[in-house]
mmCIF file of C-alpha atoms and ligand atoms in Angstrom:
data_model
loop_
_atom_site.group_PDB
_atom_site.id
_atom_site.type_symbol
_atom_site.label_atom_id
_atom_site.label_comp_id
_atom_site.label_asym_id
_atom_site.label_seq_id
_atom_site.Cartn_x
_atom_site.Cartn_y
_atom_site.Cartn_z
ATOM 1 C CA UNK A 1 72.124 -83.220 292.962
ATOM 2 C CA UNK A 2 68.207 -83.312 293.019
ATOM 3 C CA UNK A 3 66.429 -84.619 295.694
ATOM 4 C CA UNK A 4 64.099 -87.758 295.673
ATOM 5 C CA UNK A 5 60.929 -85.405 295.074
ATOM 6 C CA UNK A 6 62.355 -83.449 292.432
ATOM 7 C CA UNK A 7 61.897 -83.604 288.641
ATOM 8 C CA UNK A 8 65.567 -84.725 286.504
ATOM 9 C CA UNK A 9 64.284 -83.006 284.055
ATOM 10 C CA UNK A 10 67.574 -80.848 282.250
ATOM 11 C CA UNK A 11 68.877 -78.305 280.247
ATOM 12 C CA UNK A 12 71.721 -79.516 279.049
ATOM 13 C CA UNK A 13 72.425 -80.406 275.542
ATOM 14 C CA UNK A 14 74.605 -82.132 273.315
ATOM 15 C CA UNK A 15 74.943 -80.811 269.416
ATOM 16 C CA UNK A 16 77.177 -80.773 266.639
ATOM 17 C CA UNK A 17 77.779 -77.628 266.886
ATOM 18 C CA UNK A 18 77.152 -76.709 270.750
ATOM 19 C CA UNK A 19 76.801 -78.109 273.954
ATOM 20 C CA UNK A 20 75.483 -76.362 276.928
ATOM 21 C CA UNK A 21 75.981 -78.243 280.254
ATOM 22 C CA UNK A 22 74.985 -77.523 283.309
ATOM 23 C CA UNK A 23 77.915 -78.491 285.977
ATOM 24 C CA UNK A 24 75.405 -80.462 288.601
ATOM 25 C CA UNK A 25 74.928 -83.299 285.722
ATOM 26 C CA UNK A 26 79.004 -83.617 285.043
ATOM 27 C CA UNK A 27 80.329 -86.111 287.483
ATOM 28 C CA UNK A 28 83.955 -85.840 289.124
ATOM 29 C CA UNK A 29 86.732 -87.697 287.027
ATOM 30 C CA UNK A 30 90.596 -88.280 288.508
ATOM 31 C CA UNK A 31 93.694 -86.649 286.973
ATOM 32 C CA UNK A 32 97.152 -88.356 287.871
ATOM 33 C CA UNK A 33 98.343 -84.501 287.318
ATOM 34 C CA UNK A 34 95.924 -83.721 290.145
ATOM 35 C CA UNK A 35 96.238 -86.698 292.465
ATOM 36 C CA UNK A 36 93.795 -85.600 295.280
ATOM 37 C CA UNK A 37 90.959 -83.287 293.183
ATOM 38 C CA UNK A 38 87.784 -83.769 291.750
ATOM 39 C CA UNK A 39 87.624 -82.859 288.139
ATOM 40 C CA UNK A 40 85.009 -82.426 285.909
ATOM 41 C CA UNK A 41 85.983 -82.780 282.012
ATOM 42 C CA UNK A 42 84.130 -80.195 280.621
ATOM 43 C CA UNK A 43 85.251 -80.227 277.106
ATOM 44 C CA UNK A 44 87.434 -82.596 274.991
ATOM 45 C CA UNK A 45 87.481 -83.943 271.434
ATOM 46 C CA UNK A 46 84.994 -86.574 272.114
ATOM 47 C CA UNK A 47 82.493 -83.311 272.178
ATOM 48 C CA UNK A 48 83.853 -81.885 269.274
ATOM 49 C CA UNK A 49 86.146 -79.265 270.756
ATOM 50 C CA UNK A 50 90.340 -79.059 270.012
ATOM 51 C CA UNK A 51 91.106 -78.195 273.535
ATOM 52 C CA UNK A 52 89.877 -80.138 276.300
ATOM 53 C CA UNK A 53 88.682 -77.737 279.758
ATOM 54 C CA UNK A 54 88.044 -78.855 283.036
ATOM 55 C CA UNK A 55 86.974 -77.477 286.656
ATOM 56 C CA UNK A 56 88.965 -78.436 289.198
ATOM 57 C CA UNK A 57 88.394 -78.631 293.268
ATOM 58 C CA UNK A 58 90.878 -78.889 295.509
ATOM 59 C CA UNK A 59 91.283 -78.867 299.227
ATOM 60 C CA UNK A 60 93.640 -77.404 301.342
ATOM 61 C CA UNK A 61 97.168 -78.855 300.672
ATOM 62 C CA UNK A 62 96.140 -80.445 297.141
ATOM 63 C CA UNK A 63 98.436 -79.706 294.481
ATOM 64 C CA UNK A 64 99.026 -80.002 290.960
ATOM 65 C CA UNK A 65 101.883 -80.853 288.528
ATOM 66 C CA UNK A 66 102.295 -80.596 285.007
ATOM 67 C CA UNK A 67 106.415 -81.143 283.798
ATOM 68 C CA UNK A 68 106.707 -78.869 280.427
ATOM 69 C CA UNK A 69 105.830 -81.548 277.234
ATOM 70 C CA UNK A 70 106.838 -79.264 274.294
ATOM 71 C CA UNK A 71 103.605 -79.260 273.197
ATOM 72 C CA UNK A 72 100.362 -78.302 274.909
ATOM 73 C CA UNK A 73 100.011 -74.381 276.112
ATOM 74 C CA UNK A 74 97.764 -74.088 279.706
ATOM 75 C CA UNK A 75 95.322 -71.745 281.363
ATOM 76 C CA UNK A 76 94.809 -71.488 284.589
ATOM 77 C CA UNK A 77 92.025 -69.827 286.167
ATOM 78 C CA UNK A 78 90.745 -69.561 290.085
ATOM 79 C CA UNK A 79 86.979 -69.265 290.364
ATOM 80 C CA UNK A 80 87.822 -69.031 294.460
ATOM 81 C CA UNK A 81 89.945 -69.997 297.045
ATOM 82 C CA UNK A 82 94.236 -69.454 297.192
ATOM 83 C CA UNK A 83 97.037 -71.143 296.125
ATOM 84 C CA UNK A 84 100.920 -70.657 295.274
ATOM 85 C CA UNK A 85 101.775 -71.402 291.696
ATOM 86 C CA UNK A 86 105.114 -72.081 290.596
ATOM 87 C CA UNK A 87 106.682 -72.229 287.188
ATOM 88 C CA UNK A 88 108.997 -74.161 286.660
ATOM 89 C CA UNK A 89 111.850 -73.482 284.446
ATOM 90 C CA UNK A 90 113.812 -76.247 283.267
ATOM 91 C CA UNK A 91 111.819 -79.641 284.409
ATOM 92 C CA UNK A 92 109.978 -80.677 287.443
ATOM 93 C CA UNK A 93 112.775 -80.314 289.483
ATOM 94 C CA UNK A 94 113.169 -78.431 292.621
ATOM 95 C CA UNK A 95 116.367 -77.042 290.770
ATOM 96 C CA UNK A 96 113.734 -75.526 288.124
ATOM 97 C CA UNK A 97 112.085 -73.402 289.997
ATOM 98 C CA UNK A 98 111.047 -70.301 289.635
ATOM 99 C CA UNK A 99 109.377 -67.606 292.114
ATOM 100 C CA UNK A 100 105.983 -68.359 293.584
ATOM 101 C CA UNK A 101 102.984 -66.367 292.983
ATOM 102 C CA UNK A 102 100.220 -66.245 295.130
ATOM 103 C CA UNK A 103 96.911 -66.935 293.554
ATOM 104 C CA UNK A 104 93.423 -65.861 294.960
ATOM 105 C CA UNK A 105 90.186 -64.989 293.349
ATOM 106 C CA UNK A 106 90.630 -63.839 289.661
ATOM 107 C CA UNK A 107 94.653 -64.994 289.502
ATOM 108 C CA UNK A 108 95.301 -66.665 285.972
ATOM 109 C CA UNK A 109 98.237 -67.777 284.504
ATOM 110 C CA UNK A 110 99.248 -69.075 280.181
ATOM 111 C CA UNK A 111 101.839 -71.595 280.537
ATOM 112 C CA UNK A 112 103.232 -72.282 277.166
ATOM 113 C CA UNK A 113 104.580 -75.964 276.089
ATOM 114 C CA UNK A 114 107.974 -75.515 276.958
ATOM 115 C CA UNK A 115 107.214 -74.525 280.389
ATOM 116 C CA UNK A 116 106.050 -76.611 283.322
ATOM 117 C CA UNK A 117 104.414 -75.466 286.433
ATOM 118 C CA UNK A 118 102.857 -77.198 289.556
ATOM 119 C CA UNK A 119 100.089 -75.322 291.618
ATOM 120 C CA UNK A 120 99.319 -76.199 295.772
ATOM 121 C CA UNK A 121 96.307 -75.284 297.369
ATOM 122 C CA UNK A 122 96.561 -73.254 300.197
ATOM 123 C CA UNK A 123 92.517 -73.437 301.009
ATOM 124 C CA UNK A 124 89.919 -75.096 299.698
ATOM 125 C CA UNK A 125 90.169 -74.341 295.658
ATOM 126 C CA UNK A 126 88.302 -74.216 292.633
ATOM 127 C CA UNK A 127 89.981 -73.411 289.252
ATOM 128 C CA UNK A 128 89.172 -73.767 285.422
ATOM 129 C CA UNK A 129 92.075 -75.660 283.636
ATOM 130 C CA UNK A 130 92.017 -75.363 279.703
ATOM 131 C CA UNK A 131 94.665 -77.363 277.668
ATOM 132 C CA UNK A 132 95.230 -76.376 274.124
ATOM 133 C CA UNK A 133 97.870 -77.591 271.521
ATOM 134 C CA UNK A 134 100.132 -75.013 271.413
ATOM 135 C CA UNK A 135 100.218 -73.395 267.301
ATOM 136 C CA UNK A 136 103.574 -71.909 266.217
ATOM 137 C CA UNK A 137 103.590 -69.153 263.543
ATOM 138 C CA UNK A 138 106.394 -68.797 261.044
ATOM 139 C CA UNK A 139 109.267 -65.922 262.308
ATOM 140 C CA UNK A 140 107.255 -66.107 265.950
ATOM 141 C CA UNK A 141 108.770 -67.181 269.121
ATOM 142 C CA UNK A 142 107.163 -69.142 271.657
ATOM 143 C CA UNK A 143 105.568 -66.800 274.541
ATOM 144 C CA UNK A 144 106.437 -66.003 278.177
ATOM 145 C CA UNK A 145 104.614 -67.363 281.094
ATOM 146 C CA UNK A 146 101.472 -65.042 281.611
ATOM 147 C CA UNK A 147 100.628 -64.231 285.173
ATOM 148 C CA UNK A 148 97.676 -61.894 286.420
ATOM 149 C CA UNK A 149 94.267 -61.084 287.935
ATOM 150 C CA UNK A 150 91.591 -60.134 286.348
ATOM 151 C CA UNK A 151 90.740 -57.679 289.006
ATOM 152 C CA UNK A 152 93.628 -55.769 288.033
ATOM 153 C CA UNK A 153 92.383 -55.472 284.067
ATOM 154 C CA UNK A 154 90.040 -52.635 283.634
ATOM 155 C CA UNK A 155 86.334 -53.889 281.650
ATOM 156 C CA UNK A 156 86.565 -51.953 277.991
ATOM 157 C CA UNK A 157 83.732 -50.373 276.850
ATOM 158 C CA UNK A 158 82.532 -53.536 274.079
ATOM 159 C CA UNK A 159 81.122 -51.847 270.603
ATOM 160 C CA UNK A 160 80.129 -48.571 271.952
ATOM 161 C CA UNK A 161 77.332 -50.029 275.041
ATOM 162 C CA UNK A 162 78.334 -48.814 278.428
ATOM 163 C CA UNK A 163 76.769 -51.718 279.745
ATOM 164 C CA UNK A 164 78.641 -54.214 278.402
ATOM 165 C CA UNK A 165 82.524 -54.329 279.277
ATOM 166 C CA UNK A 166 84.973 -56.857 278.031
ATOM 167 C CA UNK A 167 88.140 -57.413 280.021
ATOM 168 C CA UNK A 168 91.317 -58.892 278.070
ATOM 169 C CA UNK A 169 93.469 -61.349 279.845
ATOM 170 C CA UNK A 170 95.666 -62.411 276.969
ATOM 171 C CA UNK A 171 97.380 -59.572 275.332
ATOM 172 C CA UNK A 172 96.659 -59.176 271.738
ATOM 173 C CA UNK A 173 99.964 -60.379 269.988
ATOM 174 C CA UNK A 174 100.739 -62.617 267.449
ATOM 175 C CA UNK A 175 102.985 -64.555 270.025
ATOM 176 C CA UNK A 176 99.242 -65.962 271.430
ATOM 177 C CA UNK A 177 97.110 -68.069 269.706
ATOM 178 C CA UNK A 178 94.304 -67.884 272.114
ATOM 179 C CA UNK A 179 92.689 -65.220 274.129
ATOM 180 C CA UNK A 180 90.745 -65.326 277.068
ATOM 181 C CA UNK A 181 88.098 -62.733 277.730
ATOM 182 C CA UNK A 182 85.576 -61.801 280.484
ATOM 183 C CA UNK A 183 82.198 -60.151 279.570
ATOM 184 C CA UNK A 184 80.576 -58.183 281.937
ATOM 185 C CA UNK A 185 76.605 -57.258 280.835
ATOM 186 C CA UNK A 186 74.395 -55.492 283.094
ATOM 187 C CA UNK A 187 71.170 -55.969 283.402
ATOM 188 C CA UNK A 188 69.092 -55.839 280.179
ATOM 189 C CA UNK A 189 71.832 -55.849 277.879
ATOM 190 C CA UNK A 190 73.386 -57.846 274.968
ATOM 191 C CA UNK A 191 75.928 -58.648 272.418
ATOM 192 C CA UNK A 192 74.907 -56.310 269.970
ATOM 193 C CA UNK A 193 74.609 -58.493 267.050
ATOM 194 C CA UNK A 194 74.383 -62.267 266.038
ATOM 195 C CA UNK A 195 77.915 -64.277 265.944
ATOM 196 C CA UNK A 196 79.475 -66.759 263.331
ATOM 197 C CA UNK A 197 82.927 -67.290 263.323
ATOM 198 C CA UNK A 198 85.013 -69.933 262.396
ATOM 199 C CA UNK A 199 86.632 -70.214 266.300
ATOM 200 C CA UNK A 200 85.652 -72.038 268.804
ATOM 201 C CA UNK A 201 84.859 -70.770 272.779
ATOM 202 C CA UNK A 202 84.720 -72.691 275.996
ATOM 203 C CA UNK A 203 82.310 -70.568 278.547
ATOM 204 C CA UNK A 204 81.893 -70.637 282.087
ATOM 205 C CA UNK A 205 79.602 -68.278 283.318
ATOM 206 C CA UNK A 206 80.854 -66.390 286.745
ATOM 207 C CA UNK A 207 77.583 -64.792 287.703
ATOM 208 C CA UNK A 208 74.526 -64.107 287.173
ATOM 209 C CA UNK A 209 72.189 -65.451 284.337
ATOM 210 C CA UNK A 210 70.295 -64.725 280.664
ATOM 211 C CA UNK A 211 69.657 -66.334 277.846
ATOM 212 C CA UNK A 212 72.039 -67.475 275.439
ATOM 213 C CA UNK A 213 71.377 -68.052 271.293
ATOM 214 C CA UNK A 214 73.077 -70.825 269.905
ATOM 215 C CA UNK A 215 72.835 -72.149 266.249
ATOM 216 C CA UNK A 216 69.240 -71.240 266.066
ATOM 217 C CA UNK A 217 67.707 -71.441 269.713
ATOM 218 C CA UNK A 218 67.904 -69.491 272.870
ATOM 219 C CA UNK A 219 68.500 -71.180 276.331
ATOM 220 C CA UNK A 220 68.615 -70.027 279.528
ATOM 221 C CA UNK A 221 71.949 -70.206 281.470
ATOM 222 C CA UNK A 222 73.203 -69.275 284.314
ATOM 223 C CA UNK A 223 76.072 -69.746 286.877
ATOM 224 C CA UNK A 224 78.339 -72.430 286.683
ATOM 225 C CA UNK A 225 76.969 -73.608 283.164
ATOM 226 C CA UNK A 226 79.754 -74.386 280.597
ATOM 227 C CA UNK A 227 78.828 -73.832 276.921
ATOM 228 C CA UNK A 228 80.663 -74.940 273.903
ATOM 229 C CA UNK A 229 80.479 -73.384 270.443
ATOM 230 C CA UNK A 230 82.069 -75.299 268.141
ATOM 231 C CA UNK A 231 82.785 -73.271 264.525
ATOM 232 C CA UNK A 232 80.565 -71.194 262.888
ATOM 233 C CA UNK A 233 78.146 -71.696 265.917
ATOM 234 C CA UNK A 234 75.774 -69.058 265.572
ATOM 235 C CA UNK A 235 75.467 -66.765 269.038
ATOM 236 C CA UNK A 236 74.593 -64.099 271.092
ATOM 237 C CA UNK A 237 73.524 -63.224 274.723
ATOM 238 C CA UNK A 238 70.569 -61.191 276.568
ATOM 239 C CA UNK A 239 71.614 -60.818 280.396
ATOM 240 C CA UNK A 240 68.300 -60.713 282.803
ATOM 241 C CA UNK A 241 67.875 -61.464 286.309
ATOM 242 C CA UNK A 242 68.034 -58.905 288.585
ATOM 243 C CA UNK A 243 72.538 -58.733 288.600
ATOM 244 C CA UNK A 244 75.136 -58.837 285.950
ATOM 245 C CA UNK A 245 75.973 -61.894 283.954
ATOM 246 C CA UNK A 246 79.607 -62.621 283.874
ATOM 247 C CA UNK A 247 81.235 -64.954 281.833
ATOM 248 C CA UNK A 248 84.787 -66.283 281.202
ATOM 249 C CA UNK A 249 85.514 -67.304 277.565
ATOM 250 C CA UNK A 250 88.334 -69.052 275.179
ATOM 251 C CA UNK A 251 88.898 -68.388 271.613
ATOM 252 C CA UNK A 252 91.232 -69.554 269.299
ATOM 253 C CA UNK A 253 92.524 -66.540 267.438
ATOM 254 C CA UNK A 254 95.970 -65.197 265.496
ATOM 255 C CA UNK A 255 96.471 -67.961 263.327
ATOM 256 C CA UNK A 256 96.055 -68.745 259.654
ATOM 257 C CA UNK A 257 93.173 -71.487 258.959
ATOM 258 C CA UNK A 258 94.559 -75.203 257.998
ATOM 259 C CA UNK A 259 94.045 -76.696 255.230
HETATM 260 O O1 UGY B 301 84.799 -62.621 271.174
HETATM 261 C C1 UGY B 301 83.765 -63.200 270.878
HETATM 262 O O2 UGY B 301 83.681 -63.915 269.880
HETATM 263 C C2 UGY B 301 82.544 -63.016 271.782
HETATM 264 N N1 UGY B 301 81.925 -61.745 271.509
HETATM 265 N N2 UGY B 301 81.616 -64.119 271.662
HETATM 266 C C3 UGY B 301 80.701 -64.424 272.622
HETATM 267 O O3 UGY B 301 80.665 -63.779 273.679
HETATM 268 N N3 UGY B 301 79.881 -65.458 272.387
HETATM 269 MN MN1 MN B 302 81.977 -65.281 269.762
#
């Protein structure tokens, strides 16, 4: 929030084709899912986007439960704090349950429809949510719950730069239709060329800050902005500042266009 002496001026913007918002200007909404957290709705259809994402706080003790629907796939990531996440198996039920995992810094988890899960906040807790209708492929069954941490995934050396390192959290398989990546560019560097492609990304960026080209502008970004690129959003990225940028990204990916 500005103070009373400061300028509202912002950088946020609303397109067709993109939106980059800064989090201060997103105000908290209320989930019944997520009884006691602030949530702020950073992407939905009403932007443009066919998933919806949102950032979630939570303090200690603050929980939240989604019963399996058949139909929406989830991904759960935890910008900081802990918390025990549970799938569960079968319903909502205590008689569902499966082990629980505990969740810190970097923990993620891909809940697919059939599956329902409920996550309690041990501390104070921030986490990116992103909900996505779930796309089944002929002869393809419907994936596994996904667990991990992203400090366990080693950064891949992206299109032969050492100093930019791409870090897969999804496994590419056809059982996914989404992947979820996190970009690591030091200093000075970029993605080495322009973008367009016909899938769509929600970004939150981790660290650091740069300048970011989308559909035919660059805009500086930084920590805790979100950025949507809708389809054939043309875009690339220049990291400056004095650390590395780090950003977490969807994509929709695996499956044959609609017509
Ligand atoms: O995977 C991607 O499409 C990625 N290189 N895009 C991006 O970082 N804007
Ligand atoms: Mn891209």
């Amino acid at each position: 929030m500005r103070q009373q002496n400061q300028l509202l001026t912002s950088r946020t913007q609303v397109k067709n084709r993109y939106a980059l918002i800064p989090s201060e200007g997103v105000p908290y909404s209320r989930l019944p899912e997520w009884p006691t957290a602030l949530v702020q709705v950073l992407a939905g259809p009403a932007l443009g986007a066919e998933f919806t994402e949102y950032r979630i706080e939570l303090e200690a003790g603050g929980e939240g439960l989604h019963p399996a629907d058949g139909e929406i796939e989830h991904f759960l990531f935890v910008l900081d704090g802990s918390a025990e996440f549970t799938v569960l198996q079968g319903g909502a039920g205590a008689d569902g349950e499966a082990a629980t995992t505990a969740f810190g810094p970097g923990s993620y988890a891909l809940v697919p429809p059939s599956v329902g899960y409920r996550l309690k906040a041990s501390a104070a807790t921030q986490l990116l949510l992103l909900r996505k209708r779930y796309e089944p492929a002929p002869g393809i069954a419907e994936f596994a719950p996904l667990i991990g941490c992203e400090l366990d995934l080693p950064g891949e050396v992206y299109m032969d730069d050492p100093g930019a390192a791409l870090q897969t959290l999804i496994p590419e398989d056809f059982a996914y239709d989404m992947a979820m990546n996190i970009f690591t560019f030091q200093v000075g560097h970029s993605l080495p060329v322009t973008e367009t492609h016909i899938m769509e990304h929600g970004l939150y960026v981790l660290d650091g800050k740069g300048v970011y080209y989308l559909d035919d502008r660059w805009m500086e970004v930084e920590k805790t902005d979100f950025i949507w690129m809708g389809p054939f959003c043309p875009q690339s990225y220049y990291a400056t500042g004095l650390s590395p940028t780090r950003y977490i990204y969807y994509k929709n990916v695996n499956r044959d266009i609609a017509l």
